Coordinates of N, CA and C in Angstrom, one line a residue:
M1 N 147.2 121.3 128.2 CA 146.3 120.3 128.8 C 147.2 119.0 128.9
S2 N 147.2 118.4 130.1 CA 147.9 117.1 130.2 C 147.0 116.0 129.8
M3 N 147.6 114.8 129.7 CA 146.8 113.6 129.4 C 145.8 113.3 130.5
W4 N 146.3 113.5 131.7 CA 145.4 113.3 132.9 C 144.2 114.2 132.8
D5 N 144.4 115.5 132.6 CA 143.3 116.5 132.5 C 142.4 116.2 131.4
A6 N 142.9 115.7 130.2 CA 142.1 115.4 129.1 C 141.2 114.2 129.4
I7 N 141.7 113.2 130.0 CA 140.9 112.0 130.5 C 139.9 112.4 131.5
A8 N 140.3 113.2 132.4 CA 139.4 113.6 133.5 C 138.2 114.4 133.0
S9 N 138.5 115.2 131.9 CA 137.4 116.0 131.3 C 136.4 115.2 130.5
R10 N 136.8 114.0 130.1 CA 135.9 113.2 129.2 C 135.4 111.9 129.9
G11 N 136.0 111.5 130.9 CA 135.7 110.2 131.5 C 134.7 110.3 132.6
T12 N 134.5 109.1 133.3 CA 133.5 109.0 134.4 C 134.2 108.6 135.7
E13 N 133.9 109.2 136.8 CA 134.5 109.0 138.0 C 134.1 107.6 138.6
V14 N 135.0 106.8 139.1 CA 134.8 105.6 139.8 C 135.6 105.5 141.0
T15 N 135.2 104.6 141.9 CA 135.9 104.5 143.2 C 136.3 103.0 143.4
F16 N 137.4 102.8 144.1 CA 137.8 101.4 144.5 C 138.2 101.4 145.9
A17 N 137.9 100.3 146.6 CA 138.4 100.1 148.0 C 139.8 99.5 147.9
A18 N 140.6 99.7 149.0 CA 141.9 99.1 149.2 C 141.8 97.6 148.9
G19 N 142.7 97.1 148.1 CA 142.7 95.7 147.8 C 141.9 95.3 146.4
D20 N 141.1 96.3 146.0 CA 140.4 96.0 144.6 C 141.4 96.0 143.5
V21 N 141.1 95.2 142.5 CA 141.9 95.2 141.3 C 141.3 96.1 140.2
L22 N 142.1 97.1 139.8 CA 141.6 98.0 138.7 C 141.8 97.4 137.3
L23 N 143.0 96.8 137.1 CA 143.3 96.1 135.9 C 144.0 94.8 136.2
R24 N 143.6 93.8 135.4 CA 144.1 92.4 135.7 C 145.0 91.9 134.5
H25 N 146.1 91.4 134.8 CA 147.0 90.8 133.8 C 146.2 89.8 132.9
G26 N 146.3 90.0 131.6 CA 145.7 89.0 130.7 C 144.3 89.4 130.2
D27 N 143.6 90.4 130.9 CA 142.3 90.9 130.5 C 142.5 91.8 129.3
L28 N 141.5 91.7 128.4 CA 141.6 92.6 127.2 C 141.5 94.1 127.6
G29 N 142.3 95.0 127.0 CA 142.2 96.4 127.3 C 141.1 97.1 126.6
R30 N 140.1 97.5 127.3 CA 139.0 98.3 126.7 C 138.8 99.6 127.3
H31 N 139.6 100.0 128.3 CA 139.5 101.3 128.9 C 140.9 101.6 129.7
C32 N 141.0 102.8 130.1 CA 142.2 103.2 130.9 C 141.7 104.0 132.1
Y33 N 142.6 104.3 133.0 CA 142.2 105.1 134.2 C 143.2 106.2 134.4
A34 N 142.6 107.3 135.0 CA 143.4 108.4 135.5 C 143.2 108.5 137.0
I35 N 144.3 108.4 137.8 CA 144.1 108.3 139.2 C 143.9 109.7 139.8
R36 N 142.8 110.0 140.5 CA 142.6 111.2 141.1 C 143.1 111.3 142.6
E37 N 142.7 110.2 143.3 CA 143.2 110.1 144.7 C 143.5 108.7 145.0
G38 N 144.5 108.4 145.9 CA 144.9 107.1 146.4 C 146.1 106.6 145.7
L39 N 146.5 105.4 146.1 CA 147.7 104.7 145.5 C 147.4 103.3 145.0
V40 N 148.1 102.9 144.0 CA 148.0 101.6 143.4 C 149.4 101.0 143.2
L41 N 149.4 99.6 143.2 CA 150.6 98.9 143.0 C 150.5 98.2 141.7
V42 N 151.5 98.3 140.8 CA 151.5 97.7 139.5 C 152.5 96.5 139.5
T43 N 152.0 95.3 139.2 CA 152.8 94.1 139.3 C 152.6 93.2 138.0
A44 N 153.6 92.4 137.8 CA 153.5 91.4 136.7 C 154.0 90.1 137.2
T45 N 153.7 89.0 136.5 CA 154.1 87.7 136.9 C 155.2 87.2 136.0
S46 N 156.4 86.7 136.6 CA 157.5 86.3 135.8 C 157.2 84.9 135.2
S47 N 158.0 84.5 134.3 CA 157.8 83.1 133.7 C 158.0 82.0 134.8
Q48 N 158.6 82.3 135.9 CA 158.7 81.3 137.0 C 157.5 81.4 138.0
G49 N 156.6 82.3 137.7 CA 155.5 82.5 138.6 C 155.6 83.4 139.7
S50 N 156.7 84.1 139.9 CA 156.9 85.0 141.0 C 156.4 86.4 140.6
T51 N 156.0 87.1 141.6 CA 155.4 88.5 141.4 C 156.5 89.5 141.3
V52 N 156.5 90.3 140.3 CA 157.5 91.4 140.1 C 156.8 92.7 140.2
V53 N 157.3 93.5 141.1 CA 156.7 94.9 141.3 C 157.2 95.8 140.2
L54 N 156.4 96.4 139.5 CA 156.8 97.3 138.4 C 156.8 98.8 138.9
G55 N 155.9 99.0 139.9 CA 155.9 100.4 140.4 C 154.7 100.7 141.2
R56 N 154.7 101.9 141.8 CA 153.6 102.5 142.5 C 153.1 103.6 141.7
R57 N 151.8 103.9 141.7 CA 151.3 105.1 141.0 C 150.3 105.7 141.9
G58 N 150.2 107.1 141.8 CA 149.3 107.8 142.6 C 148.6 108.9 141.8
P59 N 148.1 109.9 142.5 CA 147.3 111.0 141.8 C 148.1 111.6 140.6
G60 N 147.4 111.7 139.5 CA 148.0 112.3 138.3 C 148.5 111.1 137.4
S61 N 148.5 109.9 137.8 CA 149.0 108.8 136.9 C 147.8 108.4 136.0
V62 N 148.2 107.9 134.8 CA 147.4 107.3 133.8 C 147.8 105.9 133.7
L63 N 146.8 104.9 133.7 CA 147.1 103.5 133.7 C 146.3 102.8 132.7
G64 N 146.9 101.9 132.0 CA 146.1 101.0 131.1 C 145.9 101.5 129.7
E65 N 146.6 102.6 129.4 CA 146.3 103.2 128.1 C 146.9 102.4 126.9
L66 N 148.0 101.7 127.1 CA 148.6 101.0 126.0 C 147.7 99.8 125.5
A67 N 147.3 99.0 126.5 CA 146.4 97.9 126.2 C 145.1 98.4 125.6
A68 N 144.6 99.6 126.1 CA 143.4 100.1 125.6 C 143.5 100.5 124.1
L69 N 144.6 101.1 123.8 CA 144.9 101.6 122.4 C 145.1 100.4 121.5
E70 N 145.7 99.3 122.0 CA 146.0 98.1 121.2 C 144.9 97.2 121.1
G71 N 144.0 97.3 122.1 CA 143.0 96.2 122.2 C 143.6 94.9 122.6
A72 N 144.7 95.0 123.3 CA 145.5 93.8 123.6 C 145.3 93.4 125.1
P73 N 145.8 92.2 125.4 CA 145.7 91.8 126.9 C 146.5 92.6 127.7
R74 N 146.1 92.9 129.0 CA 146.8 93.6 129.9 C 148.2 92.9 130.2
S75 N 149.2 93.8 130.3 CA 150.6 93.2 130.6 C 150.9 93.2 132.1
A76 N 150.0 93.8 132.9 CA 150.3 93.9 134.3 C 148.9 94.0 135.1
T77 N 149.0 93.7 136.4 CA 147.9 93.8 137.3 C 148.1 95.1 138.1
V78 N 147.0 95.9 138.3 CA 147.0 97.1 139.1 C 146.0 96.9 140.2
R79 N 146.5 97.0 141.4 CA 145.7 96.8 142.6 C 145.7 98.0 143.5
A80 N 144.6 98.4 144.0 CA 144.6 99.5 145.0 C 145.2 99.2 146.3
T81 N 146.1 100.0 146.8 CA 146.7 99.8 148.1 C 146.1 100.7 149.1
T82 N 145.3 101.7 148.7 CA 144.5 102.5 149.5 C 143.2 102.7 148.8
D83 N 142.2 103.3 149.4 CA 141.0 103.7 148.7 C 141.4 104.6 147.5
V84 N 140.8 104.4 146.4 CA 141.2 105.1 145.1 C 140.0 105.7 144.5
T85 N 140.1 106.9 144.0 CA 139.2 107.6 143.2 C 139.9 107.8 141.8
A86 N 139.2 107.3 140.7 CA 139.8 107.4 139.4 C 138.8 107.8 138.3
I87 N 139.3 108.2 137.2 CA 138.5 108.5 136.1 C 138.7 107.4 135.0
V88 N 137.6 106.8 134.6 CA 137.7 105.7 133.6 C 137.3 106.3 132.2
L89 N 138.1 105.9 131.2 CA 137.8 106.4 129.8 C 137.9 105.2 128.9
Q90 N 136.9 105.0 128.1 CA 136.8 103.9 127.2 C 137.8 104.0 126.0
A91 N 138.2 102.9 125.4 CA 139.3 102.9 124.4 C 138.9 103.8 123.2
N92 N 137.7 103.7 122.7 CA 137.4 104.5 121.5 C 137.4 106.0 121.8
D93 N 137.1 106.3 123.1 CA 137.1 107.8 123.5 C 138.6 108.2 123.6
L94 N 139.5 107.3 124.0 CA 140.9 107.6 124.1 C 141.5 107.8 122.8
E95 N 141.1 107.0 121.7 CA 141.6 107.2 120.4 C 141.1 108.5 119.8
D96 N 139.9 108.8 120.0 CA 139.3 110.1 119.5 C 140.2 111.3 120.1
L97 N 140.4 111.2 121.4 CA 141.1 112.2 122.1 C 142.5 112.5 121.5
L98 N 143.3 111.4 121.3 CA 144.6 111.5 120.7 C 144.6 112.0 119.2
R99 N 143.5 111.6 118.5 CA 143.4 112.2 117.2 C 143.1 113.7 117.2
E100 N 142.3 114.1 118.1 CA 141.9 115.5 118.2 C 143.0 116.4 118.8
E101 N 143.8 115.8 119.7 CA 144.9 116.6 120.4 C 146.3 115.9 120.1
P102 N 146.8 116.1 118.9 CA 148.1 115.5 118.6 C 149.2 115.8 119.6
E103 N 149.2 117.0 120.2 CA 150.3 117.4 121.2 C 150.2 116.5 122.4
L104 N 149.0 116.0 122.7 CA 148.9 115.0 123.9 C 149.5 113.7 123.4
A105 N 149.4 113.3 122.2 CA 150.0 112.0 121.8 C 151.5 112.1 121.9
I106 N 152.1 113.2 121.5 CA 153.5 113.4 121.6 C 153.9 113.4 123.1
A107 N 153.2 114.1 123.9 CA 153.5 114.1 125.4 C 153.4 112.7 125.9
E108 N 152.4 111.9 125.5 CA 152.3 110.5 126.0 C 153.4 109.7 125.6
V109 N 153.9 109.8 124.3 CA 155.1 109.1 123.9 C 156.3 109.4 124.8
R110 N 156.5 110.7 125.1 CA 157.6 111.0 126.0 C 157.5 110.4 127.4
R111 N 156.2 110.4 127.9 CA 156.0 109.9 129.2 C 156.4 108.4 129.2
L112 N 155.9 107.7 128.2 CA 156.1 106.3 128.2 C 157.5 106.0 127.9
S113 N 158.2 106.8 127.2 CA 159.7 106.7 127.0 C 160.4 106.7 128.4
R114 N 160.0 107.7 129.2 CA 160.6 107.8 130.6 C 160.3 106.6 131.4
Q115 N 159.1 106.1 131.4 CA 158.8 104.9 132.1 C 159.6 103.7 131.6
L116 N 159.8 103.5 130.3 CA 160.6 102.4 129.8 C 162.0 102.5 130.2
R117 N 162.6 103.8 130.2 CA 163.9 103.9 130.6 C 164.1 103.5 132.1
A118 N 163.1 104.0 132.9 CA 163.2 103.6 134.3 C 163.2 102.1 134.5
L119 N 162.3 101.4 133.7 CA 162.2 99.9 133.9 C 163.5 99.3 133.4
T120 N 164.1 99.8 132.3 CA 165.3 99.3 131.8 C 166.4 99.4 132.9
E121 N 166.5 100.5 133.5 CA 167.5 100.7 134.6 C 167.3 99.7 135.7
R122 N 166.0 99.5 136.1 CA 165.7 98.5 137.2 C 166.1 97.1 136.8
Y123 N 165.9 96.7 135.6 CA 166.3 95.3 135.2 C 167.8 95.2 135.1
A124 N 168.4 96.3 134.7 CA 169.9 96.2 134.7 C 170.4 96.1 136.1
M125 N 169.8 96.7 137.0 CA 170.2 96.6 138.4 C 170.1 95.2 139.0
R126 N 169.2 94.4 138.4 CA 169.0 93.1 139.0 C 170.2 92.1 138.8
S127 N 171.2 92.5 138.0 CA 172.4 91.7 137.9 C 173.4 92.0 139.0
E128 N 173.1 93.0 139.8 CA 174.0 93.4 140.9 C 173.6 92.6 142.1
E129 N 174.6 92.6 143.1 CA 174.4 92.0 144.4 C 173.1 92.5 145.0
L130 N 172.5 91.5 145.8 CA 171.2 91.9 146.4 C 171.2 93.1 147.3
R131 N 172.2 93.1 148.1 CA 172.3 94.3 149.1 C 172.5 95.6 148.3
T132 N 173.2 95.5 147.2 CA 173.4 96.7 146.3 C 172.1 97.2 145.7
R133 N 171.3 96.2 145.2 CA 170.0 96.5 144.6 C 169.1 97.1 145.6
L134 N 169.1 96.6 146.8 CA 168.2 97.1 147.9 C 168.6 98.5 148.3
A135 N 169.9 98.7 148.5 CA 170.4 100.0 148.8 C 170.0 101.1 147.7
S136 N 170.2 100.7 146.5 CA 169.9 101.6 145.3 C 168.5 102.0 145.3
L137 N 167.7 101.0 145.5 CA 166.2 101.3 145.5 C 165.8 102.2 146.7
L138 N 166.3 102.0 147.9 CA 165.9 102.9 149.0 C 166.4 104.3 148.8
V139 N 167.7 104.4 148.4 CA 168.3 105.7 148.1 C 167.5 106.5 147.0
T140 N 167.2 105.8 145.9 CA 166.5 106.4 144.8 C 165.1 106.9 145.3
H141 N 164.4 106.1 146.0 CA 163.1 106.5 146.6 C 163.2 107.7 147.4
A142 N 164.2 107.7 148.3 CA 164.4 108.8 149.2 C 164.6 110.2 148.4
V143 N 165.4 110.1 147.4 CA 165.8 111.3 146.6 C 164.6 111.7 145.8
E144 N 163.8 110.8 145.2 CA 162.7 111.1 144.3 C 161.5 111.7 145.1
T145 N 161.3 111.2 146.3 CA 160.2 111.5 147.1 C 160.5 112.5 148.3
D146 N 161.8 112.7 148.5 CA 162.2 113.5 149.7 C 161.6 112.9 151.0
D147 N 161.6 111.6 151.0 CA 161.1 110.9 152.2 C 162.0 109.7 152.5
P148 N 162.6 109.6 153.7 CA 163.5 108.6 154.0 C 162.8 107.2 154.3
V149 N 161.5 107.3 154.4 CA 160.7 106.0 154.7 C 160.2 105.4 153.5
F150 N 160.5 104.2 153.2 CA 160.0 103.4 152.1 C 158.9 102.5 152.7
R151 N 157.7 102.7 152.3 CA 156.5 102.0 152.9 C 156.2 100.8 151.9
S152 N 156.3 99.6 152.5 CA 156.1 98.4 151.6 C 156.1 97.2 152.5
T153 N 155.3 96.2 152.2 CA 155.4 94.9 152.8 C 156.8 94.3 152.4
R154 N 157.2 93.2 153.1 CA 158.5 92.6 152.7 C 158.3 91.8 151.4
E155 N 157.1 91.3 151.1 CA 156.9 90.7 149.8 C 156.9 91.7 148.7
E156 N 156.3 92.8 148.9 CA 156.4 93.9 147.8 C 157.8 94.3 147.5
L157 N 158.6 94.5 148.6 CA 160.0 94.9 148.5 C 160.8 93.9 147.7
A158 N 160.5 92.6 148.1 CA 161.2 91.5 147.3 C 160.9 91.6 145.8
G159 N 159.7 91.9 145.5 CA 159.3 92.1 144.1 C 159.9 93.2 143.4
W160 N 160.1 94.3 144.2 CA 160.8 95.5 143.6 C 162.2 95.1 143.1
I161 N 163.0 94.3 143.9 CA 164.4 94.0 143.6 C 164.6 92.7 143.0
G162 N 163.5 91.9 142.7 CA 163.6 90.6 142.1 C 164.3 89.6 142.9
A163 N 163.9 89.5 144.1 CA 164.5 88.5 145.1 C 163.4 87.8 145.8
T164 N 163.7 86.7 146.5 CA 162.8 86.1 147.4 C 162.5 86.9 148.6
R165 N 161.4 86.6 149.3 CA 161.1 87.3 150.6 C 162.2 87.1 151.6
E166 N 162.6 85.8 151.7 CA 163.6 85.4 152.7 C 164.9 86.0 152.4
A167 N 165.4 86.1 151.2 CA 166.7 86.7 150.9 C 166.6 88.2 151.2
T168 N 165.5 88.8 150.8 CA 165.3 90.2 151.1 C 165.3 90.6 152.6
I169 N 164.7 89.8 153.4 CA 164.7 90.0 154.8 C 166.1 89.9 155.4
R170 N 166.9 88.9 154.9 CA 168.3 88.8 155.3 C 169.1 90.0 155.0
A171 N 168.9 90.5 153.7 CA 169.6 91.8 153.3 C 169.2 92.9 154.1
L172 N 167.9 93.0 154.4 CA 167.4 94.2 155.3 C 168.1 94.1 156.7
R173 N 168.1 92.9 157.3 CA 168.7 92.8 158.6 C 170.2 93.1 158.6
D174 N 170.8 92.8 157.5 CA 172.3 93.0 157.3 C 172.5 94.6 157.3
L175 N 171.7 95.3 156.6 CA 171.8 96.7 156.5 C 171.4 97.4 157.8
E176 N 170.4 96.8 158.5 CA 170.1 97.4 159.8 C 171.2 97.2 160.8
N177 N 171.8 96.0 160.8 CA 172.8 95.7 161.8 C 174.0 96.6 161.5
Q178 N 174.2 97.1 160.3 CA 175.3 98.0 160.0 C 175.0 99.5 160.2
G179 N 173.7 99.7 160.6 CA 173.3 101.1 161.0 C 172.8 101.9 159.8
S180 N 172.5 101.3 158.7 CA 172.1 102.1 157.5 C 170.6 102.3 157.6
I181 N 169.8 101.4 158.1 CA 168.4 101.5 158.0 C 167.8 101.1 159.4
S182 N 166.5 101.4 159.5 CA 165.8 100.9 160.7 C 164.5 100.2 160.1
L183 N 164.2 99.1 160.6 CA 163.1 98.3 160.1 C 161.9 98.6 161.0
R184 N 160.7 98.9 160.3 CA 159.4 99.0 161.0 C 158.5 98.1 160.4
R185 N 157.3 98.0 161.0 CA 156.3 97.1 160.5 C 155.7 97.8 159.2
G186 N 155.9 97.1 158.0 CA 155.4 97.7 156.8 C 156.2 98.8 156.2
A187 N 157.4 99.0 156.7 CA 158.3 100.2 156.2 C 159.7 100.0 156.6
V188 N 160.6 100.7 155.8 CA 162.0 100.7 156.0 C 162.4 102.2 156.0
E189 N 163.1 102.6 157.1 CA 163.5 104.0 157.2 C 165.1 104.1 157.1
I190 N 165.5 105.0 156.2 CA 166.9 105.2 156.1 C 167.4 106.0 157.3
V191 N 168.5 105.5 157.9 CA 169.1 106.1 159.1 C 170.4 106.9 158.7
D192 N 171.1 106.2 157.9 CA 172.4 106.8 157.4 C 172.5 106.7 155.9
E193 N 172.1 107.7 155.2 CA 172.0 107.7 153.8 C 173.4 107.6 153.1
D194 N 174.4 108.3 153.7 CA 175.7 108.2 153.1 C 176.2 106.8 153.1
Q195 N 176.0 106.1 154.3 CA 176.5 104.7 154.4 C 175.7 103.9 153.4
L196 N 174.4 104.1 153.2 CA 173.6 103.3 152.3 C 174.1 103.5 150.9
R197 N 174.5 104.8 150.6 CA 175.0 105.1 149.2 C 176.3 104.3 148.9
S198 N 177.1 104.0 149.9 CA 178.3 103.3 149.7 C 178.1 101.9 149.3
F199 N 176.9 101.4 149.6 CA 176.5 100.0 149.2 C 175.9 100.0 147.8
G200 N 175.2 101.1 147.5 CA 174.5 101.2 146.2 C 175.3 101.8 145.2

């Protein structure tokens, strides 16, 4: 049984409309969610006040479990980007679950370790040139999802790579002018992956 299955079997189904906030940065963690349908965006606020995109999550994802277990303030905000159906589980029920199913606790540690590794790699990438960071993000997304189209607003994309919206737009236009990508409204499509890899 996966963590998602365990939460789904004990929790309560809830729904959110696109734009609703599931978890808010700074709020005390008293519950977690398992996403059944829909997509959410996970963001944090930097010390300079800018929004940093930590990731997208969809069906099968578990969110908010760390703060729920610690009873600590949320470290990120989670907002629905589409209509979302989720399972909510209260913190005390989550603790009971992990005590009763120790193999789930081990699996959860492994999952969190993978997430931490991915975040570490992203922050290491931020020391690179903007165009390189952008190319790396687009290629990685295409490989992981088997989809050459990265769907995101320009603001969200800037948050992904740790840049301003204006600088991100300039880098996108540069890559488009060189024939690597095609810009759409709310999306970026890879046209020449080999060329894009040469930048990333």
